[in-house]
């Protein structure tokens, strides 16, 4: 007998839960891509995307995943042989660095490990040491989805200013957008990349790049940018057909319209507050369970934790056993540990992740936590008492 029949819950850090309203918006016959409803709707998507990113600058859409947005951001700002400084706090920072390397860009990495945020003193020293001003862009991951660390982008801009360094600040907000507070213009971020399948609640398939005038100047100074990645025609509202360098991602656009309507009906502040409250409920449960047990939160300092994803560990192989039990017996799928230990190594079966991004509410989180506790009981995993009480207390805050 399994207790998993019923509505499944994919609680992995992307793809995230797709709202019924988004699925319904996508369930339609193929539209005319040249004129009419779709073309008119697309123009309205851009301002609403910018409101999510808190920017008055440019937003462009690529048919592609987060990796595509990574490459697009680099292709428009740095040429082969130029240098970027990548601040890594987990697997995804290294992924963006590898992307840059493959484009022939010189990559310098400042590695802050897998359990803490970027240390601004080290960033300052690295920028100050770059007297020749070789570093053209600083690449930072807002939330590294492997470690669940949250980085302080506004502080990075302050360090760039303090060192009078002209490098662009480029941020990967693929995991964090519409989950953790993000203010592109106020924080001085020049380029931001995002994807459709995390906080934006869509299927994978769209990559987004937001860029300001400083970044547009960097693009203008490049000798060439490949036609597909070039963001210039994609940002020109007079050239609708060039927005996508070919056929529009028709159904994703209808889904995006529905998702943006949901986000703005709730309000950005409320979206961030909801993610904050739900994340704190998960942390409260995990802290209580960990007090007398084997569970530990990967990021010990709450101010460095993301509200989109939480990375946890148990002694190996209990993490994998927990995930398997939850999926088979309870209809809840948690995320695998990613990049935290050598694949196939003993430790790899200890890490796991909870995605709490996008279309998630109190009963989903409390239900997920209660089934985690049931898995602890079923698998004889030692754990402290009061985890669910602690989570319920956070949810019940006025
Ligand atoms: C998911 C994710 C990516 C990769 O996105 P894909 O759509 O899988 O290419 C990159 N960076 C971060 C922070 C992510 O969460």
Short mmCIF file of C-alpha atoms and ligand atoms in Angstrom, two decimals:
data_model
loop_
_atom_site.label_atom_id
_atom_site.label_comp_id
_atom_site.label_asym_id
_atom_site.label_seq_id
_atom_site.Cartn_x
_atom_site.Cartn_y
_atom_site.Cartn_z
CA UNK A 1 0.00 0.00 0.00
CA UNK A 2 1.22 3.47 -0.82
CA UNK A 3 -0.09 6.79 0.47
CA UNK A 4 1.21 8.61 -2.57
CA UNK A 5 -1.95 8.54 -4.68
CA UNK A 6 -3.48 11.97 -4.95
CA UNK A 7 -1.96 15.21 -6.18
CA UNK A 8 1.83 14.83 -6.34
CA UNK A 9 4.08 17.59 -5.04
CA UNK A 10 7.37 18.21 -6.82
CA UNK A 11 9.34 20.06 -4.13
CA UNK A 12 12.62 20.26 -6.06
CA UNK A 13 14.39 23.56 -6.80
CA UNK A 14 13.18 23.75 -10.38
CA UNK A 15 11.25 22.95 -12.32
CA UNK A 16 8.79 24.17 -9.74
CA UNK A 17 5.06 23.62 -9.32
CA UNK A 18 3.14 24.99 -12.32
CA UNK A 19 -0.12 26.72 -11.31
CA UNK A 20 -3.31 25.46 -12.93
CA UNK A 21 -3.90 28.98 -14.27
CA UNK A 22 -0.59 28.79 -16.15
CA UNK A 23 -1.35 25.31 -17.50
CA UNK A 24 -4.81 26.44 -18.62
CA UNK A 25 -3.36 29.51 -20.35
CA UNK A 26 -1.03 27.25 -22.32
CA UNK A 27 -3.71 24.75 -23.32
CA UNK A 28 -4.82 26.23 -26.63
CA UNK A 29 -4.48 25.92 -30.38
CA UNK A 30 -1.37 27.33 -32.04
CA UNK A 31 -1.77 31.10 -32.52
CA UNK A 32 -0.78 33.29 -35.45
CA UNK A 33 2.74 34.47 -34.68
CA UNK A 34 2.78 37.43 -37.09
CA UNK A 35 -0.10 39.58 -35.93
CA UNK A 36 -3.01 39.65 -33.57
CA UNK A 37 -3.33 38.58 -29.97
CA UNK A 38 0.08 37.01 -29.42
CA UNK A 39 2.03 39.93 -30.89
CA UNK A 40 0.01 42.39 -28.85
CA UNK A 41 0.39 40.37 -25.66
CA UNK A 42 4.18 40.09 -26.00
CA UNK A 43 4.70 43.84 -25.79
CA UNK A 44 2.92 43.86 -22.44
CA UNK A 45 5.08 41.07 -21.02
CA UNK A 46 8.26 43.13 -21.04
CA UNK A 47 7.14 45.88 -18.62
CA UNK A 48 5.70 43.27 -16.27
CA UNK A 49 8.93 41.28 -16.34
CA UNK A 50 10.84 44.46 -15.50
CA UNK A 51 8.56 45.02 -12.50
CA UNK A 52 9.53 41.58 -11.20
CA UNK A 53 13.22 42.46 -11.55
CA UNK A 54 12.71 45.99 -10.20
CA UNK A 55 14.35 47.59 -13.20
CA UNK A 56 13.44 50.34 -15.64
CA UNK A 57 16.05 49.14 -18.10
CA UNK A 58 15.87 46.39 -20.76
CA UNK A 59 14.51 42.85 -20.65
CA UNK A 60 14.87 40.28 -23.43
CA UNK A 61 13.55 36.74 -23.77
CA UNK A 62 15.43 33.78 -25.25
CA UNK A 63 14.02 30.38 -26.11
CA UNK A 64 16.36 28.42 -23.90
CA UNK A 65 17.01 27.43 -20.31
CA UNK A 66 19.15 29.09 -17.67
CA UNK A 67 22.33 27.96 -19.41
CA UNK A 68 21.16 29.87 -22.49
CA UNK A 69 20.66 33.02 -20.41
CA UNK A 70 24.16 32.55 -18.93
CA UNK A 71 25.65 32.38 -22.42
CA UNK A 72 23.54 35.28 -23.71
CA UNK A 73 24.70 37.55 -20.90
CA UNK A 74 28.36 36.73 -21.57
CA UNK A 75 28.06 36.90 -25.37
CA UNK A 76 26.84 40.52 -25.16
CA UNK A 77 29.39 41.80 -22.68
CA UNK A 78 32.77 40.06 -22.93
CA UNK A 79 34.92 39.10 -25.88
CA UNK A 80 37.28 36.10 -26.06
CA UNK A 81 40.50 36.98 -24.26
CA UNK A 82 38.83 39.46 -21.91
CA UNK A 83 38.62 38.65 -18.22
CA UNK A 84 35.79 37.98 -15.76
CA UNK A 85 35.92 37.41 -12.02
CA UNK A 86 33.50 34.69 -10.90
CA UNK A 87 32.42 34.52 -7.26
CA UNK A 88 31.46 30.92 -6.50
CA UNK A 89 29.40 29.72 -3.55
CA UNK A 90 28.30 26.38 -4.99
CA UNK A 91 27.99 24.36 -8.18
CA UNK A 92 26.10 26.96 -10.22
CA UNK A 93 28.78 29.60 -9.89
CA UNK A 94 31.25 27.12 -11.36
CA UNK A 95 28.76 26.34 -14.12
CA UNK A 96 28.66 29.97 -15.23
CA UNK A 97 32.47 30.11 -15.06
CA UNK A 98 32.71 27.03 -17.32
CA UNK A 99 30.36 28.74 -19.77
CA UNK A 100 32.66 31.78 -19.89
CA UNK A 101 35.74 29.60 -20.32
CA UNK A 102 34.15 27.80 -23.28
CA UNK A 103 33.61 31.19 -24.93
CA UNK A 104 37.34 31.87 -24.72
CA UNK A 105 37.00 34.31 -21.83
CA UNK A 106 39.75 34.40 -19.21
CA UNK A 107 38.15 33.29 -15.96
CA UNK A 108 39.39 34.12 -12.49
CA UNK A 109 37.52 32.33 -9.72
CA UNK A 110 37.14 33.46 -6.12
CA UNK A 111 35.79 30.37 -4.39
CA UNK A 112 33.94 30.82 -1.09
CA UNK A 113 33.19 27.14 -0.60
CA UNK A 114 29.75 25.56 -0.44
CA UNK A 115 28.40 26.72 2.90
CA UNK A 116 28.86 30.49 3.15
CA UNK A 117 28.20 33.67 1.19
CA UNK A 118 30.72 35.82 -0.68
CA UNK A 119 33.12 37.53 1.73
CA UNK A 120 33.26 41.21 0.70
CA UNK A 121 36.76 41.70 2.11
CA UNK A 122 38.14 39.06 -0.27
CA UNK A 123 36.22 40.59 -3.17
CA UNK A 124 37.61 44.01 -2.30
CA UNK A 125 41.17 42.66 -2.17
CA UNK A 126 40.75 40.97 -5.57
CA UNK A 127 39.37 44.12 -7.20
CA UNK A 128 42.02 46.35 -5.61
CA UNK A 129 44.75 43.98 -6.83
CA UNK A 130 43.46 44.30 -10.40
CA UNK A 131 45.37 47.55 -10.98
CA UNK A 132 45.36 47.09 -14.75
CA UNK A 133 41.56 46.88 -14.60
CA UNK A 134 41.56 43.67 -16.60
CA UNK A 135 38.38 42.38 -14.96
CA UNK A 136 35.53 43.40 -17.23
CA UNK A 137 32.70 41.82 -15.27
CA UNK A 138 32.08 40.32 -11.85
CA UNK A 139 29.81 37.27 -12.12
CA UNK A 140 27.82 36.46 -9.00
CA UNK A 141 25.15 33.91 -8.18
CA UNK A 142 22.39 35.55 -6.14
CA UNK A 143 21.22 32.19 -4.83
CA UNK A 144 23.35 29.15 -5.56
CA UNK A 145 20.77 26.39 -5.89
CA UNK A 146 23.20 23.65 -4.92
CA UNK A 147 24.27 25.10 -1.55
CA UNK A 148 21.17 27.34 -1.05
CA UNK A 149 23.44 30.23 -0.12
CA UNK A 150 22.10 33.77 -0.63
CA UNK A 151 24.61 36.42 -1.68
CA UNK A 152 24.46 40.17 -1.05
CA UNK A 153 24.53 41.80 -4.48
CA UNK A 154 24.09 45.36 -3.15
CA UNK A 155 27.21 44.90 -1.03
CA UNK A 156 29.12 43.78 -4.15
CA UNK A 157 28.18 47.01 -5.90
CA UNK A 158 29.43 48.95 -2.86
CA UNK A 159 32.76 47.13 -3.07
CA UNK A 160 33.01 47.96 -6.79
CA UNK A 161 32.38 51.59 -5.93
CA UNK A 162 34.78 51.62 -2.99
CA UNK A 163 37.55 50.26 -5.21
CA UNK A 164 36.48 52.52 -8.10
CA UNK A 165 36.49 49.42 -10.28
CA UNK A 166 34.64 49.77 -13.60
CA UNK A 167 33.66 46.09 -13.97
CA UNK A 168 30.05 45.23 -14.73
CA UNK A 169 28.13 43.46 -11.98
CA UNK A 170 26.32 40.47 -13.50
CA UNK A 171 23.95 38.39 -11.39
CA UNK A 172 22.48 34.91 -11.83
CA UNK A 173 18.98 35.19 -10.35
CA UNK A 174 17.71 32.00 -11.99
CA UNK A 175 16.79 30.47 -8.63
CA UNK A 176 15.99 33.62 -6.69
CA UNK A 177 13.85 35.79 -8.97
CA UNK A 178 10.37 36.26 -7.49
CA UNK A 179 11.43 34.35 -4.35
CA UNK A 180 14.23 36.28 -2.62
CA UNK A 181 14.09 40.08 -2.66
CA UNK A 182 15.91 41.44 -5.68
CA UNK A 183 16.18 45.09 -6.77
CA UNK A 184 18.20 45.33 -9.95
CA UNK A 185 18.43 49.12 -10.26
CA UNK A 186 18.61 50.01 -6.58
CA UNK A 187 21.33 47.44 -6.01
CA UNK A 188 23.38 48.54 -9.03
CA UNK A 189 23.22 45.25 -10.94
CA UNK A 190 24.13 45.78 -14.61
CA UNK A 191 23.07 42.42 -16.05
CA UNK A 192 20.72 39.83 -14.55
CA UNK A 193 19.81 36.40 -15.89
CA UNK A 194 16.75 34.33 -15.04
CA UNK A 195 14.84 31.30 -16.26
CA UNK A 196 11.19 30.38 -16.55
CA UNK A 197 11.00 27.23 -14.44
CA UNK A 198 11.74 28.45 -10.94
CA UNK A 199 10.09 31.42 -9.22
CA UNK A 200 8.30 32.33 -12.44
CA UNK A 201 6.28 29.08 -12.22
CA UNK A 202 6.50 28.08 -15.91
CA UNK A 203 7.88 25.00 -17.61
CA UNK A 204 11.58 25.24 -18.55
CA UNK A 205 12.13 26.82 -21.93
CA UNK A 206 12.57 30.58 -21.52
CA UNK A 207 15.73 32.40 -20.51
CA UNK A 208 15.61 36.07 -19.56
CA UNK A 209 18.36 38.68 -19.62
CA UNK A 210 17.91 42.11 -18.08
CA UNK A 211 20.52 44.77 -18.80
CA UNK A 212 21.11 48.48 -18.19
CA UNK A 213 22.85 51.22 -20.18
CA UNK A 214 26.34 50.38 -18.89
CA UNK A 215 25.85 46.83 -20.18
CA UNK A 216 24.44 48.12 -23.47
CA UNK A 217 27.61 50.19 -23.87
CA UNK A 218 29.71 47.08 -23.32
CA UNK A 219 27.67 45.36 -26.04
CA UNK A 220 28.14 48.30 -28.41
CA UNK A 221 31.90 48.13 -27.93
CA UNK A 222 32.14 44.48 -28.97
CA UNK A 223 33.29 43.81 -32.51
CA UNK A 224 30.74 41.08 -33.03
CA UNK A 225 28.05 39.16 -31.21
CA UNK A 226 26.53 36.02 -32.68
CA UNK A 227 23.22 36.80 -34.29
CA UNK A 228 21.18 34.53 -32.07
CA UNK A 229 22.53 35.83 -28.77
CA UNK A 230 22.67 39.51 -29.71
CA UNK A 231 20.27 41.25 -27.36
CA UNK A 232 20.07 44.50 -29.39
CA UNK A 233 17.32 43.54 -31.87
CA UNK A 234 15.49 41.59 -29.17
CA UNK A 235 15.16 44.76 -27.14
CA UNK A 236 13.72 46.85 -29.96
CA UNK A 237 9.92 47.03 -29.70
CA UNK A 238 9.71 48.10 -33.34
CA UNK A 239 11.07 44.72 -34.37
CA UNK A 240 8.58 42.34 -32.82
CA UNK A 241 9.50 39.46 -35.10
CA UNK A 242 13.13 39.78 -33.96
CA UNK A 243 12.28 39.51 -30.30
CA UNK A 244 12.89 35.79 -30.58
CA UNK A 245 15.22 35.62 -33.61
CA UNK A 246 12.61 33.40 -35.27
CA UNK A 247 9.38 31.79 -34.19
CA UNK A 248 8.05 32.99 -30.86
CA UNK A 249 7.78 30.52 -27.95
CA UNK A 250 4.02 30.78 -28.36
CA UNK A 251 2.63 28.71 -25.51
CA UNK A 252 5.28 29.72 -23.03
CA UNK A 253 4.29 33.33 -23.66
CA UNK A 254 0.66 32.63 -22.76
CA UNK A 255 1.88 30.85 -19.65
CA UNK A 256 4.17 33.76 -18.81
CA UNK A 257 1.25 36.18 -19.15
CA UNK A 258 -0.74 34.14 -16.62
CA UNK A 259 2.23 33.79 -14.25
CA UNK A 260 3.00 37.53 -14.33
CA UNK A 261 -0.68 38.28 -13.70
CA UNK A 262 -0.56 36.06 -10.61
CA UNK A 263 2.68 37.60 -9.35
CA UNK A 264 1.52 41.19 -9.77
CA UNK A 265 -1.96 40.49 -8.37
CA UNK A 266 -0.24 39.24 -5.21
CA UNK A 267 2.34 42.06 -5.33
CA UNK A 268 6.14 41.74 -5.29
CA UNK A 269 6.43 42.61 -1.59
CA UNK A 270 3.80 40.00 -0.70
CA UNK A 271 5.48 37.39 -2.92
CA UNK A 272 8.79 37.98 -1.12
CA UNK A 273 7.11 37.93 2.30
CA UNK A 274 5.34 34.66 1.51
CA UNK A 275 8.62 33.06 0.47
CA UNK A 276 10.29 34.42 3.59
CA UNK A 277 7.62 33.03 5.92
CA UNK A 278 7.52 29.62 4.25
CA UNK A 279 11.32 29.38 4.23
CA UNK A 280 11.50 30.29 7.91
CA UNK A 281 8.96 27.56 8.72
CA UNK A 282 11.19 25.02 6.96
CA UNK A 283 14.31 26.28 8.76
CA UNK A 284 12.50 26.19 12.12
CA UNK A 285 11.51 22.56 11.59
CA UNK A 286 14.99 21.59 10.40
CA UNK A 287 16.66 23.34 13.33
CA UNK A 288 14.42 21.53 15.84
CA UNK A 289 14.96 18.16 14.15
CA UNK A 290 18.70 18.78 14.01
CA UNK A 291 19.00 19.64 17.70
CA UNK A 292 18.87 16.01 18.78
CA UNK A 293 19.51 14.29 15.52
CA UNK A 294 21.54 13.89 12.43
CA UNK A 295 19.93 16.50 10.19
CA UNK A 296 21.76 19.70 9.41
CA UNK A 297 21.04 22.82 7.39
CA UNK A 298 23.85 23.50 4.95
CA UNK A 299 23.89 27.24 5.67
CA UNK A 300 24.13 27.93 9.37
CA UNK A 301 23.75 31.74 9.23
CA UNK A 302 20.05 32.50 8.50
CA UNK A 303 20.97 35.81 6.86
CA UNK A 304 22.87 33.82 4.21
CA UNK A 305 19.99 31.42 3.44
CA UNK A 306 17.82 31.59 0.34
CA UNK A 307 14.01 31.72 0.54
CA UNK A 308 13.78 29.67 -2.67
CA UNK A 309 15.63 26.48 -1.79
CA UNK A 310 17.08 24.82 1.31
CA UNK A 311 20.03 22.44 1.16
CA UNK A 312 20.22 19.87 3.97
CA UNK A 313 22.18 16.80 4.86
CA UNK A 314 21.86 13.57 6.79
CA UNK A 315 24.53 10.94 7.26
CA UNK A 316 24.84 9.05 3.98
CA UNK A 317 22.82 7.21 2.65
CA UNK A 318 19.92 8.51 4.72
CA UNK A 319 19.33 11.56 2.51
CA UNK A 320 18.65 9.40 -0.53
CA UNK A 321 16.57 6.94 1.51
CA UNK A 322 14.47 9.81 2.83
CA UNK A 323 13.83 11.13 -0.68
CA UNK A 324 12.90 7.67 -1.96
CA UNK A 325 10.49 7.06 0.93
CA UNK A 326 8.82 10.44 0.45
CA UNK A 327 8.30 9.91 -3.25
CA UNK A 328 7.05 6.33 -2.99
CA UNK A 329 4.95 6.60 0.15
CA UNK A 330 3.89 10.22 0.36
CA UNK A 331 3.79 11.69 -3.16
CA UNK A 332 6.39 14.35 -2.30
CA UNK A 333 9.58 14.62 -4.35
CA UNK A 334 12.53 16.44 -2.79
CA UNK A 335 15.63 17.48 -4.70
CA UNK A 336 18.85 15.52 -4.88
CA UNK A 337 22.03 16.95 -3.43
CA UNK A 338 23.85 18.66 -6.28
CA UNK A 339 27.54 19.45 -6.44
CA UNK A 340 27.96 19.12 -2.68
CA UNK A 341 29.94 15.88 -2.81
CA UNK A 342 31.66 13.84 -5.51
CA UNK A 343 28.97 12.06 -7.57
CA UNK A 344 28.85 8.42 -6.54
CA UNK A 345 30.76 9.08 -3.32
CA UNK A 346 29.36 7.98 0.01
CA UNK A 347 28.66 11.56 1.08
CA UNK A 348 26.59 12.20 -2.05
CA UNK A 349 23.73 10.16 -0.59
CA UNK A 350 23.52 12.42 2.44
CA UNK A 351 22.65 15.74 0.81
CA UNK A 352 19.16 16.67 -0.36
CA UNK A 353 17.27 19.85 -1.11
CA UNK A 354 13.81 21.26 -0.60
CA UNK A 355 12.55 23.59 -3.30
CA UNK A 356 10.13 26.22 -2.01
CA UNK A 357 10.00 28.54 -4.97
CA UNK A 358 7.00 29.95 -6.77
CA UNK A 359 3.55 28.42 -6.43
CA UNK A 360 3.90 27.23 -2.83
CA UNK A 361 1.73 27.97 0.18
CA UNK A 362 1.41 27.17 3.88
CA UNK A 363 -0.41 23.87 3.59
CA UNK A 364 2.03 22.56 0.99
CA UNK A 365 5.00 23.41 3.20
CA UNK A 366 3.43 22.09 6.40
CA UNK A 367 2.27 18.94 4.59
CA UNK A 368 5.72 18.40 3.12
CA UNK A 369 7.36 18.88 6.54
CA UNK A 370 4.91 16.49 8.20
CA UNK A 371 5.68 13.80 5.63
CA UNK A 372 9.40 14.37 6.22
CA UNK A 373 8.80 13.71 9.91
CA UNK A 374 6.82 10.57 8.99
CA UNK A 375 9.81 9.43 6.92
CA UNK A 376 12.10 9.99 9.94
CA UNK A 377 9.82 7.70 11.97
CA UNK A 378 9.53 5.08 9.23
CA UNK A 379 13.27 4.97 8.57
CA UNK A 380 14.35 5.28 12.22
CA UNK A 381 16.24 8.48 11.50
CA UNK A 382 17.03 10.16 14.83
CA UNK A 383 15.59 13.66 15.07
CA UNK A 384 14.83 16.27 17.69
CA UNK A 385 11.27 16.85 18.85
CA UNK A 386 9.06 19.80 18.03
CA UNK A 387 9.93 20.38 14.37
CA UNK A 388 6.34 20.57 13.20
CA UNK A 389 5.34 22.70 16.19
CA UNK A 390 8.12 25.12 15.39
CA UNK A 391 7.06 25.32 11.73
CA UNK A 392 3.41 25.84 12.65
CA UNK A 393 4.41 28.65 15.02
CA UNK A 394 6.22 30.46 12.19
CA UNK A 395 3.23 30.02 9.86
CA UNK A 396 0.86 31.31 12.56
CA UNK A 397 2.78 34.58 13.12
CA UNK A 398 0.51 37.59 12.70
C1 LIG B 1 18.57 26.24 -12.32
C2 LIG B 1 19.73 27.14 -12.26
C3 LIG B 1 20.62 27.31 -13.33
C4 LIG B 1 20.53 26.49 -14.58
O1 LIG B 1 19.33 26.65 -15.24
P1 LIG B 1 18.95 25.61 -16.40
O2 LIG B 1 17.59 26.05 -16.79
O3 LIG B 1 18.98 24.26 -15.77
O4 LIG B 1 19.94 25.76 -17.48
C5 LIG B 1 21.65 28.21 -13.20
N1 LIG B 1 21.83 28.93 -12.08
C6 LIG B 1 21.00 28.79 -11.02
C7 LIG B 1 21.24 29.61 -9.81
C8 LIG B 1 19.93 27.90 -11.08
O5 LIG B 1 19.12 27.75 -10.03
#
